[in-house]
Amino acid sequence: MHQKTRVRFAPSPTGPLHIGGVRTALYNYLYAKQQGGDFILRIEDTDTTRFVPGAEAYIQETFNWLGLSFDESPAKGGTYGPYRQSERRDIYKGYVKQLLDSGAAYIAFDTPEELEAKRSEIANFQYDASTREKMRNSLTLSDGETQSLIDGGSQYVVRIRIDPDRDIIVNDMIRGEVVINSTVLDDKVIYKSSDELPTYHLANVVDDHLMEITHVIRGEEWLPSAPLHVWLYRSLGWEESMPRFAHLPLLLKPEGNGKLSKRDGDRLGFPVFPLEWKDPVTGDLSSGYRESGYLPEAIINFLAFLGWNPGTEKEIFTLDELVQAFSFDRCSKSGAKFDVEKAKWYNHHYILNKPDSELAALFAPILREKGVNAPMEKVTKVVGLVKERVHFVKELWEQSSFFFVAPVSYDEKTTRKRWKAETPGQMRALMQLLREMDDFSPENQETTVMEWIQQNQYHTGNIMNAFRLAVVGEGKGPHMFNITDVIGKEETLRRLEQAVTTLPVREDNN
Ligand code: GLU
């Protein structure tokens, strides 16, 4: 029978999730859904010293925001739970015992001081087949000595015993077969008596096996751990059901040299976290994509392209289209440059394609904050007129405030250029024309005003720019008659009146 695809996203709750972690989760999701499989969230919280309160809730909220839902998770539960490693302590203990009993692992009592001493004594010291004979462990001590040390309360660790000179094959869907000689590996600690917890490596492998994970898709920084994980699978007798690996390319600095870090974000002014994060200890605030005004669709599309491409020119993909198109064959081995301009480009695209009514709903809280109380019908119309000019919802205000509040001052440069001695008279005539207009539709305004300009042999640019200055306060905005259509005849006339009575007339500005 074909095995059901099961993948997991396995973050450690040590702080806010990095945007690279979100990319990892996304690729897991895409692959799982494409294969009709399950997407699981497992919290790897065995390193109690690095645990940060709030980090797990942050992770959950991130995926709620992005609309990537887990089939099994700590919050949702599932038949393979618990999904927090801190709640699985007893499970790991059994496997530690199995490894010790079979001789695949051993107990070591070396204190940090003893290890330090060895490091200064032996160049490039590593705890392995070449050195373990010289250390204080269950291989060099008698069974009786070992037992009495444990009984006497000595702290110890359990180390995996790596036999030298064996080929370890990591079968990676992106990198192909990676062969590593076991001699380079050290006897990693897999369990600590001090907190009675396994280390990341053992817990990770045990859970992947017990949760029947078929594909381990994770960041490239975990590639060096993969041979050890393969070794652990082998030592536990699970080689047959070992998952396949995919180590995703690094996210690189915008300049392309080196790994993307939080400092790059601070330096170049973009977030490296999906959501805003307040450090529970220092109170420091780090910006997030959500709070910076990015739409989830834009972030998903942007992240999908950091390490994968469809092999065509197509750049815009819905989540469902990504699920269809994704493949490891088209994932790159080399790092992906993080270009936030591209994220902005995607955001602009998704704003343009969002229905005006949805955008208006996103804009409404900003309007409220500005003290504007406008009917949604008007907001919707305004948004439709200015959205092509913005990358973010919050920029809508700058582009449209004049629809909601009359100018209180007038741009000086435009005034100097456009408000001439004859302008007030012309504007009064224009007011008369508009006042008498029964059909105030943009089309009718346009034909009537243009005819009037022609009949009087006015200069179109001079009239229209003065008109705009009076209504908008400066020389910007969408098509003039769309603005007057939205604000209405009364308001248009009121603004013209205000400009005519308050703007100084300069005699010398021809
Ligand atoms: N807990 C590891 C992390 O924080 C998991 C790595 C893996 O996916 O195996 O990324």
Coordinates of C-alpha atoms and ligand atoms in Angstrom, one line a residue:
M1 CA 0.0 0.0 0.0
H2 CA 1.2 3.5 -0.8
Q3 CA 2.1 5.2 2.5
K4 CA 0.4 8.5 3.3
T5 CA 2.7 11.5 3.1
R6 CA 3.2 13.0 6.5
V7 CA 5.4 16.0 7.1
R8 CA 6.1 18.1 10.1
F9 CA 7.2 21.6 10.9
A10 CA 9.2 21.3 14.1
P11 CA 10.2 24.7 15.5
S12 CA 11.9 25.2 18.9
P13 CA 10.1 27.9 20.9
T14 CA 13.2 30.0 21.5
G15 CA 11.9 33.3 20.3
P16 CA 9.9 34.7 17.4
L17 CA 9.9 32.5 14.3
H18 CA 12.3 33.8 11.7
I19 CA 10.9 34.4 8.2
G20 CA 13.1 31.5 7.0
G21 CA 11.2 29.2 9.3
V22 CA 8.0 30.4 7.7
R23 CA 9.4 29.5 4.3
T24 CA 10.3 26.0 5.7
A25 CA 6.8 25.5 7.0
L26 CA 5.3 26.7 3.7
Y27 CA 7.3 24.1 1.7
N28 CA 6.2 21.4 4.1
Y29 CA 2.6 22.5 3.6
L30 CA 2.8 22.7 -0.2
Y31 CA 4.3 19.2 -0.5
A32 CA 1.9 17.6 2.0
K33 CA -1.2 19.1 0.4
Q34 CA 0.1 18.2 -3.1
Q35 CA 0.5 14.6 -2.0
G36 CA -2.8 14.5 -0.2
G37 CA -0.9 14.1 3.1
D38 CA -0.8 15.6 6.6
F39 CA 1.0 18.7 7.8
I40 CA 1.9 18.5 11.4
L41 CA 3.2 21.1 14.0
R42 CA 5.5 19.7 16.6
I43 CA 7.0 21.9 19.2
E44 CA 10.6 20.9 20.0
D45 CA 11.0 22.3 23.5
T46 CA 13.5 20.0 25.1
D47 CA 16.1 22.7 25.5
T48 CA 14.7 24.2 28.7
T49 CA 17.4 26.8 28.9
R50 CA 16.4 28.4 25.7
F51 CA 12.6 28.3 26.2
V52 CA 10.9 31.6 25.6
P53 CA 7.3 32.1 26.9
G54 CA 4.9 33.2 24.2
A55 CA 7.0 31.7 21.4
E56 CA 4.6 28.8 20.8
A57 CA 1.6 31.1 20.7
Y58 CA 3.4 33.3 18.2
I59 CA 4.1 30.3 15.9
Q60 CA 0.4 29.3 16.0
E61 CA -0.7 32.9 15.3
T62 CA 1.6 33.2 12.4
F63 CA 0.1 30.3 10.6
N64 CA -3.4 31.4 11.5
W65 CA -2.7 34.7 9.8
L66 CA -1.2 33.0 6.8
G67 CA -4.1 30.6 6.5
L68 CA -1.8 27.5 6.6
S69 CA -3.6 25.1 8.9
F70 CA -2.1 22.1 10.5
D71 CA -3.8 18.7 10.5
E72 CA -2.2 17.9 13.8
S73 CA -0.7 20.3 16.4
P74 CA -0.5 20.9 20.1
A75 CA -3.7 23.1 19.9
K76 CA -5.6 20.7 17.6
G77 CA -4.4 17.4 18.9
G78 CA -4.3 14.2 16.8
T79 CA -3.7 10.5 17.1
Y80 CA 0.1 10.8 17.3
G81 CA 0.3 13.3 20.2
P82 CA 1.3 14.8 22.4
Y83 CA 2.8 17.3 20.0
R84 CA 5.1 19.1 22.5
Q85 CA 8.3 17.3 23.2
S86 CA 8.3 18.4 26.8
E87 CA 5.2 16.2 27.3
R88 CA 6.9 13.2 25.8
R89 CA 9.7 12.7 28.3
D90 CA 8.8 9.1 29.2
I91 CA 8.7 8.1 25.6
Y92 CA 12.3 9.1 25.0
K93 CA 13.6 7.4 28.1
G94 CA 12.6 4.0 26.7
Y95 CA 14.6 4.5 23.6
V96 CA 17.6 5.8 25.6
K97 CA 17.5 2.5 27.4
Q98 CA 17.2 0.5 24.2
L99 CA 20.3 2.2 22.8
L100 CA 22.2 1.6 26.0
D101 CA 21.2 -2.0 26.2
S102 CA 22.2 -2.7 22.6
G103 CA 25.5 -1.0 23.1
A104 CA 24.7 1.6 20.5
A105 CA 25.1 4.3 23.2
Y106 CA 27.0 4.6 26.4
I107 CA 27.0 6.7 29.6
A108 CA 29.6 9.4 30.1
F109 CA 30.5 11.1 33.4
D110 CA 33.1 13.7 32.2
T111 CA 32.5 17.0 33.9
P112 CA 32.7 20.2 31.9
E113 CA 36.1 20.9 33.5
E114 CA 37.4 17.5 32.5
L115 CA 36.2 18.0 28.9
E116 CA 37.9 21.5 28.9
A117 CA 41.1 19.9 30.1
K118 CA 41.1 17.4 27.3
R119 CA 40.4 20.1 24.7
S120 CA 43.5 22.0 25.7
E121 CA 45.5 18.8 25.9
I122 CA 44.5 17.3 22.5
A123 CA 44.4 19.5 19.4
N124 CA 41.0 19.5 17.7
F125 CA 39.6 17.2 20.4
Q126 CA 36.3 15.5 19.6
Y127 CA 34.6 12.9 21.7
D128 CA 34.7 9.9 19.3
A129 CA 36.3 6.5 18.7
S130 CA 39.8 8.0 18.8
T131 CA 39.3 9.6 22.3
R132 CA 36.5 7.8 24.1
E133 CA 38.9 5.3 25.5
K134 CA 40.7 8.1 27.4
M135 CA 37.5 9.4 29.0
R136 CA 35.4 8.6 32.0
N137 CA 32.5 6.6 30.6
S138 CA 30.8 3.2 30.8
L139 CA 33.2 1.9 28.2
T140 CA 36.3 2.6 30.3
L141 CA 34.7 2.0 33.7
S142 CA 33.5 -1.4 35.0
D143 CA 29.8 -2.0 35.2
G144 CA 30.0 -1.8 39.0
E145 CA 31.8 1.5 38.9
T146 CA 29.3 2.9 36.5
Q147 CA 26.3 1.8 38.6
S148 CA 27.7 3.1 41.8
L149 CA 28.4 6.5 40.2
I150 CA 24.8 6.7 39.1
D151 CA 23.5 5.5 42.4
G152 CA 25.7 8.0 44.1
G153 CA 23.9 10.8 42.2
S154 CA 26.6 11.7 39.7
Q155 CA 25.3 13.6 36.8
Y156 CA 25.9 11.9 33.4
V157 CA 25.0 12.1 29.8
V158 CA 24.3 9.4 27.3
R159 CA 26.4 9.5 24.1
I160 CA 25.7 7.7 20.8
R161 CA 28.6 5.5 19.8
I162 CA 29.6 6.3 16.3
D163 CA 31.8 3.5 14.7
P164 CA 34.5 5.1 12.5
D165 CA 35.0 4.6 8.8
R166 CA 31.5 3.8 7.7
D167 CA 29.7 5.5 4.9
I168 CA 26.6 7.3 5.9
I169 CA 24.2 8.1 3.1
V170 CA 21.7 10.9 3.4
N171 CA 19.2 10.7 0.6
D172 CA 18.2 14.3 0.0
M173 CA 15.5 15.2 -2.5
I174 CA 17.2 18.5 -3.4
R175 CA 20.9 17.6 -3.0
G176 CA 20.8 14.0 -4.1
E177 CA 22.8 11.4 -2.3
V178 CA 25.1 13.0 0.2
V179 CA 27.7 10.5 1.5
I180 CA 29.6 11.2 4.7
N181 CA 32.3 9.2 6.4
S182 CA 31.3 8.4 10.0
T183 CA 34.9 9.2 11.2
V184 CA 34.1 13.0 11.0
L185 CA 31.2 12.6 13.4
D186 CA 31.5 12.8 17.2
D187 CA 29.7 10.8 19.8
K188 CA 26.9 13.3 20.3
V189 CA 25.1 13.7 23.6
I190 CA 21.6 12.3 23.2
Y191 CA 20.3 12.5 26.8
K192 CA 21.2 14.4 29.9
S193 CA 20.5 13.1 33.4
S194 CA 20.4 16.7 34.8
D195 CA 17.1 17.5 33.3
E196 CA 16.1 13.9 32.4
L197 CA 15.6 15.1 28.8
P198 CA 16.9 13.9 25.5
T199 CA 18.7 16.4 23.3
Y200 CA 17.3 17.6 20.1
H201 CA 18.8 14.9 17.9
L202 CA 17.3 11.9 19.7
A203 CA 13.9 13.5 20.4
N204 CA 13.7 14.6 16.7
V205 CA 14.4 11.2 15.3
V206 CA 12.2 9.3 17.8
D207 CA 9.3 11.6 17.1
D208 CA 9.7 11.5 13.3
H209 CA 9.6 7.7 13.6
L210 CA 6.7 7.5 16.0
M211 CA 4.7 10.1 14.1
E212 CA 5.3 8.2 10.9
I213 CA 6.9 11.2 9.2
T214 CA 7.7 10.4 5.6
H215 CA 9.6 13.5 4.6
V216 CA 11.8 15.7 6.7
I217 CA 11.8 19.1 5.0
R218 CA 13.9 21.7 6.8
G219 CA 16.5 24.4 6.5
E220 CA 20.0 23.8 5.3
E221 CA 21.5 24.5 8.7
W222 CA 20.3 21.1 9.7
L223 CA 22.1 19.2 7.0
P224 CA 25.2 18.7 9.2
S225 CA 22.9 16.9 11.7
A226 CA 21.4 14.6 9.1
P227 CA 24.2 11.9 9.1
L228 CA 23.8 11.6 12.8
H229 CA 20.1 11.2 12.4
V230 CA 20.6 8.5 9.8
W231 CA 22.9 6.8 12.3
L232 CA 20.3 7.0 15.0
Y233 CA 17.7 5.5 12.7
R234 CA 20.1 2.7 12.0
S235 CA 20.9 2.2 15.7
L236 CA 17.3 2.1 16.7
G237 CA 16.5 -0.5 14.0
W238 CA 14.3 1.9 12.0
E239 CA 16.4 2.2 8.8
E240 CA 13.7 0.7 6.7
S241 CA 11.2 3.4 7.5
M242 CA 13.6 6.3 7.5
P243 CA 12.0 9.5 6.1
R244 CA 13.4 11.1 3.0
F245 CA 15.2 14.4 3.5
A246 CA 15.0 17.8 1.8
H247 CA 17.3 20.5 3.1
L248 CA 16.2 23.9 1.8
P249 CA 18.6 26.5 0.6
L250 CA 19.7 29.3 2.9
L251 CA 18.1 32.7 2.8
L252 CA 20.8 35.2 2.0
K253 CA 21.3 38.8 2.7
P254 CA 20.0 41.2 0.0
E255 CA 23.5 41.7 -1.2
G256 CA 23.9 37.9 -1.6
N257 CA 26.8 37.3 0.8
G258 CA 26.0 35.4 3.9
K259 CA 23.0 34.4 5.8
L260 CA 20.1 36.7 6.3
S261 CA 20.1 38.0 9.9
K262 CA 17.9 40.1 12.1
R263 CA 20.6 42.8 11.8
D264 CA 20.2 43.0 8.1
G265 CA 16.5 43.7 8.6
D266 CA 17.3 46.5 11.1
R267 CA 20.1 47.9 8.8
L268 CA 17.9 47.9 5.7
G269 CA 14.6 48.6 7.4
F270 CA 12.5 45.5 6.7
P271 CA 11.1 42.9 9.1
V272 CA 12.7 39.4 9.4
F273 CA 9.7 38.1 11.5
P274 CA 6.2 37.3 10.3
L275 CA 4.5 39.2 13.2
E276 CA 5.6 41.9 15.5
W277 CA 7.4 40.5 18.5
K278 CA 7.9 42.0 21.9
D279 CA 10.8 40.5 23.8
P280 CA 9.4 39.3 27.1
V281 CA 12.6 40.1 28.9
T282 CA 14.0 43.3 27.3
G283 CA 10.7 44.6 26.0
D284 CA 12.4 45.3 22.7
L285 CA 10.0 45.5 19.8
S286 CA 10.8 43.8 16.5
S287 CA 8.7 44.6 13.4
G288 CA 6.6 42.0 11.6
Y289 CA 5.3 41.6 8.1
R290 CA 1.7 41.6 9.2
E291 CA 2.0 44.9 11.1
S292 CA 4.0 46.4 8.3
G293 CA 1.0 46.0 6.1
Y294 CA 1.9 42.9 4.0
L295 CA -1.0 40.7 2.9
P296 CA -0.7 37.0 3.7
E297 CA -1.2 36.1 0.0
A298 CA 1.8 38.3 -0.9
I299 CA 4.0 36.8 1.8
I300 CA 3.2 33.3 0.7
N301 CA 3.8 34.0 -2.9
F302 CA 7.0 35.8 -2.1
L303 CA 8.4 33.1 0.2
A304 CA 7.5 30.3 -2.3
F305 CA 9.9 31.9 -4.8
L306 CA 12.8 32.0 -2.3
G307 CA 14.4 28.7 -3.2
W308 CA 11.9 27.4 -5.8
N309 CA 10.7 28.5 -9.2
P310 CA 8.1 27.0 -11.5
G311 CA 10.4 27.0 -14.6
T312 CA 8.1 29.4 -16.4
E313 CA 7.7 33.2 -16.4
K314 CA 4.6 33.0 -14.2
E315 CA 5.2 34.8 -10.9
I316 CA 1.8 35.1 -9.4
F317 CA 0.5 32.0 -7.8
T318 CA -2.4 31.5 -5.4
L319 CA -1.8 29.0 -2.6
D320 CA -3.7 26.3 -4.5
E321 CA -1.6 26.9 -7.6
L322 CA 1.5 26.6 -5.5
V323 CA 0.3 23.3 -4.1
Q324 CA -0.1 22.1 -7.7
A325 CA 3.1 23.4 -9.1
F326 CA 5.6 22.8 -6.3
S327 CA 8.3 20.3 -6.7
F328 CA 11.7 19.5 -5.1
D329 CA 13.2 19.1 -8.6
R330 CA 12.8 22.8 -9.0
C331 CA 14.2 23.8 -5.6
S332 CA 17.7 25.2 -5.8
K333 CA 20.7 24.0 -3.8
S334 CA 22.3 27.5 -3.7
G335 CA 21.0 30.2 -1.3
A336 CA 18.2 32.5 -2.2
K337 CA 18.8 36.3 -2.0
F338 CA 16.2 38.0 0.2
D339 CA 14.9 40.9 -1.8
V340 CA 12.3 42.8 0.2
E341 CA 11.5 45.0 -2.9
K342 CA 10.1 41.8 -4.4
A343 CA 7.8 41.4 -1.4
K344 CA 6.6 44.9 -1.9
W345 CA 6.0 44.2 -5.6
Y346 CA 3.9 41.2 -4.6
N347 CA 2.0 43.2 -2.0
H348 CA 1.2 45.9 -4.6
H349 CA -0.1 43.2 -7.0
Y350 CA -2.3 41.6 -4.3
I351 CA -3.7 45.0 -3.3
L352 CA -4.5 45.8 -6.9
N353 CA -6.3 42.5 -7.3
K354 CA -8.3 42.6 -4.0
P355 CA -11.9 43.6 -4.4
D356 CA -12.3 47.3 -3.5
S357 CA -14.8 46.4 -0.8
E358 CA -12.3 44.2 1.0
L359 CA -9.6 46.8 0.7
A360 CA -12.0 49.4 2.1
A361 CA -12.6 47.2 5.1
L362 CA -8.8 47.0 5.7
F363 CA -8.6 50.8 5.3
A364 CA -11.5 51.6 7.6
P365 CA -9.6 51.3 10.9
I366 CA -7.0 53.7 9.6
L367 CA -9.7 56.2 8.6
R368 CA -11.2 55.9 12.1
E369 CA -7.9 56.6 13.6
K370 CA -7.7 59.8 11.5
G371 CA -11.1 60.8 12.9
V372 CA -12.8 60.2 9.5
N373 CA -16.3 58.8 9.6
A374 CA -17.3 58.0 6.0
P375 CA -19.8 55.7 4.5
M376 CA -18.3 52.4 3.3
E377 CA -19.7 53.0 -0.2
K378 CA -17.6 56.1 -0.5
V379 CA -14.5 54.4 1.0
T380 CA -14.9 51.6 -1.5
K381 CA -15.0 54.1 -4.4
V382 CA -12.0 56.0 -3.2
V383 CA -9.9 52.9 -2.7
G384 CA -10.7 51.8 -6.2
L385 CA -9.4 55.2 -7.5
V386 CA -6.1 55.3 -5.7
K387 CA -5.1 51.7 -5.1
E388 CA -2.8 51.5 -8.1
R389 CA -0.6 54.1 -6.4
V390 CA 0.1 52.1 -3.2
H391 CA 2.2 49.2 -2.0
F392 CA 0.5 49.0 1.4
V393 CA -3.0 49.6 2.8
K394 CA -1.7 52.3 5.1
E395 CA -0.4 54.3 2.2
L396 CA -4.0 54.7 1.0
W397 CA -4.4 57.6 3.5
E398 CA -1.6 59.6 2.0
Q399 CA -3.1 59.1 -1.5
S400 CA -6.7 59.8 -0.6
S401 CA -7.0 62.0 2.5
F402 CA -8.3 64.9 0.4
F403 CA -11.4 62.8 -0.4
F404 CA -12.3 63.0 3.2
V405 CA -11.0 66.3 4.5
A406 CA -10.8 69.6 2.6
P407 CA -7.4 71.2 2.3
V408 CA -6.4 73.5 5.1
S409 CA -3.3 74.7 3.3
Y410 CA -2.1 74.8 -0.3
D411 CA 1.1 73.6 -1.7
E412 CA 3.3 76.6 -2.1
K413 CA 5.1 75.7 -5.3
T414 CA 1.9 74.7 -7.1
T415 CA 0.2 77.9 -5.9
R416 CA 3.0 80.0 -7.3
K417 CA 2.9 78.2 -10.6
R418 CA -0.9 77.8 -11.0
W419 CA -2.7 80.5 -9.1
K420 CA -2.4 83.6 -11.3
A421 CA -4.0 87.0 -11.3
E422 CA -6.9 85.9 -13.6
T423 CA -7.4 82.6 -11.7
P424 CA -10.0 83.6 -9.1
G425 CA -12.2 85.1 -11.8
Q426 CA -12.0 81.9 -13.9
M427 CA -12.7 79.7 -10.8
R428 CA -15.8 81.8 -10.0
A429 CA -17.0 81.2 -13.6
L430 CA -16.2 77.5 -13.2
M431 CA -18.2 77.4 -10.0
Q432 CA -21.2 79.0 -11.8
L433 CA -20.9 76.3 -14.5
L434 CA -20.7 73.5 -12.0
R435 CA -23.6 74.8 -9.9
E436 CA -25.9 74.8 -12.9
M437 CA -25.0 71.3 -13.9
D438 CA -27.8 68.9 -13.3
D439 CA -25.9 65.8 -14.3
F440 CA -22.8 65.8 -12.1
S441 CA -21.5 62.5 -13.4
P442 CA -17.7 62.5 -14.2
E443 CA -18.5 62.2 -17.9
N444 CA -20.9 65.1 -18.1
Q445 CA -18.6 67.3 -16.0
E446 CA -15.8 66.5 -18.3
T447 CA -17.6 67.4 -21.6
T448 CA -19.2 70.5 -20.1
V449 CA -16.1 71.9 -18.5
M450 CA -13.9 71.1 -21.6
E451 CA -16.4 72.8 -23.9
W452 CA -16.5 75.9 -21.6
I453 CA -12.7 76.0 -21.6
Q454 CA -12.6 75.9 -25.4
Q455 CA -15.4 78.5 -25.8
N456 CA -13.5 80.9 -23.6
Q457 CA -10.1 80.0 -25.2
Y458 CA -8.7 79.2 -21.8
H459 CA -5.6 77.2 -21.3
T460 CA -6.7 73.7 -20.3
G461 CA -3.6 73.1 -18.1
N462 CA -4.0 76.4 -16.2
I463 CA -7.7 75.9 -15.5
M464 CA -7.5 72.2 -14.5
N465 CA -4.4 72.6 -12.3
A466 CA -5.9 75.6 -10.5
F467 CA -9.1 73.6 -10.1
R468 CA -7.1 70.6 -8.7
L469 CA -5.1 72.9 -6.3
A470 CA -8.4 74.3 -4.9
V471 CA -10.0 70.8 -4.4
V472 CA -6.9 68.7 -3.4
G473 CA -4.5 71.3 -2.0
E474 CA -1.7 70.2 -4.3
G475 CA -1.0 68.9 -7.7
K476 CA -1.7 65.3 -7.2
G477 CA -4.5 62.7 -7.2
P478 CA -6.5 60.7 -9.7
H479 CA -8.6 62.1 -12.6
M480 CA -10.1 65.4 -11.5
F481 CA -13.7 64.6 -12.3
N482 CA -13.5 61.3 -10.4
I483 CA -12.5 63.3 -7.4
T484 CA -15.4 65.8 -7.7
D485 CA -17.8 63.0 -8.4
V486 CA -16.9 61.3 -5.1
I487 CA -16.9 64.4 -2.9
G488 CA -20.0 65.8 -4.7
K489 CA -21.1 69.1 -6.0
E490 CA -21.6 70.9 -2.8
E491 CA -18.2 70.1 -1.4
T492 CA -16.5 70.9 -4.7
L493 CA -18.1 74.3 -4.7
R494 CA -17.3 74.9 -1.1
R495 CA -13.6 74.0 -1.7
L496 CA -13.5 76.3 -4.8
E497 CA -15.0 79.1 -2.7
Q498 CA -12.5 78.6 0.1
A499 CA -9.6 78.7 -2.4
V500 CA -10.8 81.8 -4.1
T501 CA -11.3 83.6 -0.9
T502 CA -8.1 82.5 0.9
L503 CA -5.4 82.0 -1.8
P504 CA -3.3 85.2 -2.3
V505 CA -3.3 86.5 -5.9
R506 CA 0.1 87.3 -7.2
E507 CA 0.5 89.8 -10.0
D508 CA 4.0 88.8 -11.0
N509 CA 3.5 85.1 -11.5
N510 CA 3.0 84.8 -15.2
Ligands
GLU1 N1 13.8 22.0 16.3 C1 14.5 22.2 15.0 C2 14.3 23.7 14.6 O1 14.2 24.5 15.5 C3 13.9 21.3 14.0 C4 14.8 21.0 12.9 C5 14.2 19.9 12.0 O2 13.2 20.2 11.3 O3 14.6 18.7 12.1 O4 14.4 24.0 13.5

